[in-house]
PDB file of C-alpha atoms and ligand atoms in Angstrom:
ATOM      1  CA  UNK E   1      -4.588  22.956 -39.901  1.00 76.00           C
ATOM      2  CA  UNK E   2      -3.420  19.905 -38.125  1.00 81.00           C
ATOM      3  CA  UNK E   3      -6.617  17.890 -38.328  1.00 85.00           C
ATOM      4  CA  UNK E   4      -6.877  18.301 -42.135  1.00 89.00           C
ATOM      5  CA  UNK E   5      -3.617  16.350 -42.625  1.00 89.00           C
ATOM      6  CA  UNK E   6      -4.094  12.831 -43.797  1.00 91.00           C
ATOM      7  CA  UNK E   7      -4.272  10.021 -41.148  1.00 91.00           C
ATOM      8  CA  UNK E   8      -0.876   8.628 -42.236  1.00 92.00           C
ATOM      9  CA  UNK E   9       0.740  11.918 -41.324  1.00 92.00           C
ATOM     10  CA  UNK E  10      -1.104  11.880 -37.975  1.00 92.00           C
ATOM     11  CA  UNK E  11       0.197   8.483 -37.241  1.00 92.00           C
ATOM     12  CA  UNK E  12       3.679   9.497 -38.226  1.00 92.00           C
ATOM     13  CA  UNK E  13       3.586  12.440 -35.904  1.00 90.00           C
ATOM     14  CA  UNK E  14       2.236  10.401 -33.134  1.00 91.00           C
ATOM     15  CA  UNK E  15       4.873   7.748 -33.461  1.00 88.00           C
ATOM     16  CA  UNK E  16       7.450  10.507 -33.169  1.00 89.00           C
ATOM     17  CA  UNK E  17       6.218  11.764 -29.783  1.00 91.00           C
ATOM     18  CA  UNK E  18       6.977  10.182 -26.503  1.00 88.00           C
ATOM     19  CA  UNK E  19       5.169  10.190 -23.197  1.00 90.00           C
ATOM     20  CA  UNK E  20       3.165  12.287 -22.253  1.00 92.00           C
ATOM     21  CA  UNK E  21       2.888  14.198 -25.498  1.00 93.00           C
ATOM     22  CA  UNK E  22       1.576  11.126 -27.402  1.00 92.00           C
ATOM     23  CA  UNK E  23      -1.043  10.489 -24.654  1.00 91.00           C
ATOM     24  CA  UNK E  24      -2.061  14.160 -24.647  1.00 92.00           C
ATOM     25  CA  UNK E  25      -2.429  14.220 -28.435  1.00 92.00           C
ATOM     26  CA  UNK E  26      -4.545  11.083 -28.240  1.00 92.00           C
ATOM     27  CA  UNK E  27      -6.922  12.834 -25.794  1.00 91.00           C
ATOM     28  CA  UNK E  28      -7.435  15.962 -27.807  1.00 91.00           C
ATOM     29  CA  UNK E  29     -10.353  14.540 -29.875  1.00 92.00           C
ATOM     30  CA  UNK E  30     -12.250  11.357 -30.592  1.00 94.00           C
ATOM     31  CA  UNK E  31     -10.711  11.012 -34.076  1.00 93.00           C
ATOM     32  CA  UNK E  32      -7.115  10.943 -32.718  1.00 92.00           C
ATOM     33  CA  UNK E  33      -8.257   8.799 -29.802  1.00 93.00           C
ATOM     34  CA  UNK E  34      -9.396   6.207 -32.281  1.00 93.00           C
ATOM     35  CA  UNK E  35      -6.459   6.570 -34.620  1.00 92.00           C
ATOM     36  CA  UNK E  36      -3.538   6.481 -32.135  1.00 92.00           C
ATOM     37  CA  UNK E  37      -3.062   3.185 -30.355  1.00 90.00           C
ATOM     38  CA  UNK E  38      -3.209   3.266 -26.455  1.00 90.00           C
ATOM     39  CA  UNK E  39      -0.015   2.563 -24.778  1.00 90.00           C
ATOM     40  CA  UNK E  40       0.897  -1.063 -24.124  1.00 92.00           C
ATOM     41  CA  UNK E  41       1.635  -2.412 -20.635  1.00 95.00           C
ATOM     42  CA  UNK E  42       5.393  -2.163 -21.196  1.00 94.00           C
ATOM     43  CA  UNK E  43       5.062   1.445 -22.403  1.00 93.00           C
ATOM     44  CA  UNK E  44       3.049   2.261 -19.449  1.00 94.00           C
ATOM     45  CA  UNK E  45       5.650   0.794 -17.173  1.00 96.00           C
ATOM     46  CA  UNK E  46       8.340   2.911 -18.895  1.00 94.00           C
ATOM     47  CA  UNK E  47       5.954   5.891 -18.836  1.00 94.00           C
ATOM     48  CA  UNK E  48       5.469   5.617 -15.039  1.00 95.00           C
ATOM     49  CA  UNK E  49       9.236   6.366 -14.439  1.00 95.00           C
ATOM     50  CA  UNK E  50       9.267   9.505 -16.480  1.00 94.00           C
ATOM     51  CA  UNK E  51       9.611  12.937 -14.565  1.00 94.00           C
ATOM     52  CA  UNK E  52       6.010  13.674 -15.619  1.00 94.00           C
ATOM     53  CA  UNK E  53       4.502  10.673 -13.972  1.00 95.00           C
ATOM     54  CA  UNK E  54       6.866  10.754 -10.891  1.00 96.00           C
ATOM     55  CA  UNK E  55       5.859  14.378 -10.197  1.00 96.00           C
ATOM     56  CA  UNK E  56       2.195  13.464 -10.519  1.00 95.00           C
ATOM     57  CA  UNK E  57       2.342  10.189  -8.548  1.00 96.00           C
ATOM     58  CA  UNK E  58       1.108   8.145 -11.404  1.00 96.00           C
ATOM     59  CA  UNK E  59       1.529   4.437 -11.642  1.00 97.00           C
ATOM     60  CA  UNK E  60       0.555   1.747 -14.243  1.00 96.00           C
ATOM     61  CA  UNK E  61      -2.277  -0.681 -13.779  1.00 97.00           C
ATOM     62  CA  UNK E  62      -1.836  -3.975 -15.678  1.00 95.00           C
ATOM     63  CA  UNK E  63      -5.549  -4.561 -16.237  1.00 94.00           C
ATOM     64  CA  UNK E  64      -7.040  -1.200 -17.177  1.00 93.00           C
ATOM     65  CA  UNK E  65      -3.809  -0.319 -18.873  1.00 94.00           C
ATOM     66  CA  UNK E  66      -3.889   3.273 -17.629  1.00 93.00           C
ATOM     67  CA  UNK E  67      -1.621   5.418 -15.575  1.00 95.00           C
ATOM     68  CA  UNK E  68      -3.590   6.242 -12.466  1.00 96.00           C
ATOM     69  CA  UNK E  69      -2.846   8.319  -9.345  1.00 97.00           C
ATOM     70  CA  UNK E  70      -1.462   6.526  -6.365  1.00 95.00           C
ATOM     71  CA  UNK E  71      -4.680   6.970  -4.438  1.00 94.00           C
ATOM     72  CA  UNK E  72      -6.270   4.444  -6.779  1.00 96.00           C
ATOM     73  CA  UNK E  73      -4.086   1.676  -5.509  1.00 96.00           C
ATOM     74  CA  UNK E  74      -3.792  -0.215  -2.364  1.00 95.00           C
ATOM     75  CA  UNK E  75      -0.705   0.595  -0.325  1.00 95.00           C
ATOM     76  CA  UNK E  76       0.817  -2.811  -0.994  1.00 93.00           C
ATOM     77  CA  UNK E  77       0.714  -2.294  -4.845  1.00 95.00           C
ATOM     78  CA  UNK E  78       3.051   0.717  -4.493  1.00 96.00           C
ATOM     79  CA  UNK E  79       5.661  -0.759  -2.107  1.00 93.00           C
ATOM     80  CA  UNK E  80       8.729  -2.902  -2.494  1.00 91.00           C
ATOM     81  CA  UNK E  81       8.694  -5.105  -5.523  1.00 95.00           C
ATOM     82  CA  UNK E  82       5.443  -3.668  -6.894  1.00 95.00           C
ATOM     83  CA  UNK E  83       6.665  -0.154  -6.396  1.00 94.00           C
ATOM     84  CA  UNK E  84       8.135   2.084  -9.004  1.00 94.00           C
ATOM     85  CA  UNK E  85      10.896   0.477 -10.796  1.00 93.00           C
ATOM     86  CA  UNK E  86      10.269  -2.682  -8.589  1.00 94.00           C
ATOM     87  CA  UNK E  87      10.758  -6.186 -10.097  1.00 95.00           C
ATOM     88  CA  UNK E  88       7.047  -6.915  -9.956  1.00 95.00           C
ATOM     89  CA  UNK E  89       5.759  -3.506 -10.916  1.00 96.00           C
ATOM     90  CA  UNK E  90       4.250  -5.214 -13.943  1.00 96.00           C
ATOM     91  CA  UNK E  91       1.951  -7.051 -11.539  1.00 95.00           C
ATOM     92  CA  UNK E  92       0.391  -4.009  -9.966  1.00 97.00           C
ATOM     93  CA  UNK E  93      -3.366  -3.360 -10.449  1.00 96.00           C
ATOM     94  CA  UNK E  94      -5.592  -0.654  -9.284  1.00 96.00           C
ATOM     95  CA  UNK E  95      -8.372  -1.117  -6.533  1.00 95.00           C
ATOM     96  CA  UNK E  96     -11.143  -0.679  -9.212  1.00 93.00           C
ATOM     97  CA  UNK E  97      -9.664  -3.491 -11.289  1.00 94.00           C
ATOM     98  CA  UNK E  98      -9.223  -5.616  -8.255  1.00 93.00           C
ATOM     99  CA  UNK E  99     -13.048  -5.332  -7.444  1.00 91.00           C
ATOM    100  CA  UNK E 100     -14.091  -6.312 -10.938  1.00 90.00           C
ATOM    101  CA  UNK E 101     -14.796 -10.053 -11.470  1.00 85.00           C
ATOM    102  CA  UNK E 102     -12.222 -11.850 -13.569  1.00 84.00           C
ATOM    103  CA  UNK E 103     -13.288 -13.336 -16.825  1.00 82.00           C
ATOM    104  CA  UNK E 104     -15.365 -16.263 -15.764  1.00 81.00           C
ATOM    105  CA  UNK E 105     -14.258 -16.006 -12.200  1.00 82.00           C
ATOM    106  CA  UNK E 106     -14.165 -14.165  -8.973  1.00 82.00           C
ATOM    107  CA  UNK E 107     -12.699 -10.661  -8.348  1.00 86.00           C
ATOM    108  CA  UNK E 108      -9.097 -10.411  -7.230  1.00 89.00           C
ATOM    109  CA  UNK E 109     -10.363  -8.682  -4.196  1.00 91.00           C
ATOM    110  CA  UNK E 110     -13.002 -11.168  -3.149  1.00 89.00           C
ATOM    111  CA  UNK E 111     -15.340 -11.148  -0.102  1.00 90.00           C
ATOM    112  CA  UNK E 112     -13.404 -10.539   2.982  1.00 91.00           C
ATOM    113  CA  UNK E 113     -10.308  -9.141   1.137  1.00 92.00           C
ATOM    114  CA  UNK E 114      -8.300  -6.560   3.011  1.00 91.00           C
ATOM    115  CA  UNK E 115      -6.818  -3.480   1.268  1.00 92.00           C
ATOM    116  CA  UNK E 116      -4.935  -0.853   3.002  1.00 91.00           C
ATOM    117  CA  UNK E 117      -5.480   2.680   1.278  1.00 92.00           C
ATOM    118  CA  UNK E 118      -3.268   5.497   2.509  1.00 92.00           C
ATOM    119  CA  UNK E 119      -2.570   3.682   5.830  1.00 90.00           C
ATOM    120  CA  UNK E 120      -6.226   2.973   6.505  1.00 89.00           C
ATOM    121  CA  UNK E 121      -7.362  -0.647   6.545  1.00 87.00           C
ATOM    122  CA  UNK E 122     -10.483  -1.451   4.383  1.00 91.00           C
ATOM    123  CA  UNK E 123     -12.265  -4.637   3.953  1.00 91.00           C
ATOM    124  CA  UNK E 124     -14.582  -5.954   1.278  1.00 93.00           C
ATOM    125  CA  UNK E 125     -17.268  -6.644   3.817  1.00 93.00           C
ATOM    126  CA  UNK E 126     -18.581 -10.196   3.731  1.00 91.00           C
ATOM    127  CA  UNK E 127     -21.990  -8.854   5.141  1.00 90.00           C
ATOM    128  CA  UNK E 128     -22.774  -5.848   2.956  1.00 91.00           C
ATOM    129  CA  UNK E 129     -20.439  -6.379   0.152  1.00 89.00           C
ATOM    130  CA  UNK E 130     -19.010  -2.851   0.171  1.00 90.00           C
ATOM    131  CA  UNK E 131     -15.339  -1.747   0.518  1.00 92.00           C
ATOM    132  CA  UNK E 132     -15.557  -0.179   3.889  1.00 91.00           C
ATOM    133  CA  UNK E 133     -13.314   0.931   6.726  1.00 89.00           C
ATOM    134  CA  UNK E 134     -12.325  -2.314   8.442  1.00 86.00           C
ATOM    135  CA  UNK E 135     -12.645  -2.970  12.186  1.00 85.00           C
ATOM    136  CA  UNK E 136      -9.264  -3.991  13.541  1.00 80.00           C
ATOM    137  CA  UNK E 137      -9.577  -6.095  16.639  1.00 81.00           C
ATOM    138  CA  UNK E 138      -6.349  -6.912  18.560  1.00 82.00           C
ATOM    139  CA  UNK E 139      -4.321  -6.282  15.476  1.00 77.00           C
ATOM    140  CA  UNK E 140      -6.380  -8.449  13.280  1.00 82.00           C
ATOM    141  CA  UNK E 141      -8.557  -7.062  10.489  1.00 81.00           C
ATOM    142  CA  UNK E 142     -12.048  -8.415  10.659  1.00 87.00           C
ATOM    143  CA  UNK E 143     -13.715  -9.540   7.452  1.00 91.00           C
ATOM    144  CA  UNK E 144     -16.874  -7.539   7.941  1.00 89.00           C
ATOM    145  CA  UNK E 145     -16.917  -3.764   8.088  1.00 86.00           C
ATOM    146  CA  UNK E 146     -17.343  -1.449  11.185  1.00 80.00           C
ATOM    147  CA  UNK E 147     -21.053  -1.255  10.557  1.00 82.00           C
ATOM    148  CA  UNK E 148     -21.735  -4.918  10.092  1.00 84.00           C
ATOM    149  CA  UNK E 149     -19.533  -5.888  12.978  1.00 76.00           C
ATOM    150  CA  UNK E 150     -21.367  -3.609  15.331  1.00 69.00           C
ATOM    151  CA  UNK E 151     -23.394  -6.477  16.882  1.00 58.00           C
ATOM    152  CA  UNK E 152     -20.312  -8.135  18.115  1.00 57.00           C
ATOM    153  CA  UNK E 153     -19.865  -5.307  20.556  1.00 53.00           C
ATOM    154  CA  UNK E 154     -23.460  -5.202  21.920  1.00 49.00           C
ATOM    155  CA  UNK E 155     -23.486  -5.095  25.653  1.00 44.00           C
ATOM    156  CA  UNK E 156     -19.819  -4.725  26.022  1.00 44.00           C
ATOM    157  CA  UNK E 157     -19.957  -1.021  26.937  1.00 42.00           C
TER     158      UNK E 157
HETATM  159 ZN1  LIG G 201      -6.915  -0.738 -13.133  1.00 57.52          ZN
HETATM  160 ZN1  LIG G 202     -20.525  -4.286   5.939  1.00 57.52          ZN
END
């Protein structure tokens, strides 16, 4: 049985596999998850160009070092130079990582930050702190969400 083999053999077998088989093997149990090293950023960037990743709309995030579905990224992270095979694909990060505070600093998406997800403008609201649908006023995205910007329209109807 596979799991009764010595760890050296597991590592040897894993090193022979490419993406996505190695990633799948790593996910089969806790032991293999610990034994087999996670993919490095450069490996993830190569993996995102495989047929497997293209067919599933997966992209690499530089901070959580995972392949994630395109829905987890702001639209700008998937376009042009940060798109697949783009020159700056290595600088792409997911929304979740963007919202996390940096080590000893602010989040990449700080208060008032605007993120477009699947064509919809969101804002990290300066009032309630949530990532909410933004209010767009004459083409400009406000730094507070629709809910929190409601008072601006009192009496205008
Ligand atoms: Zn991430
Ligand atoms: Zn708000």
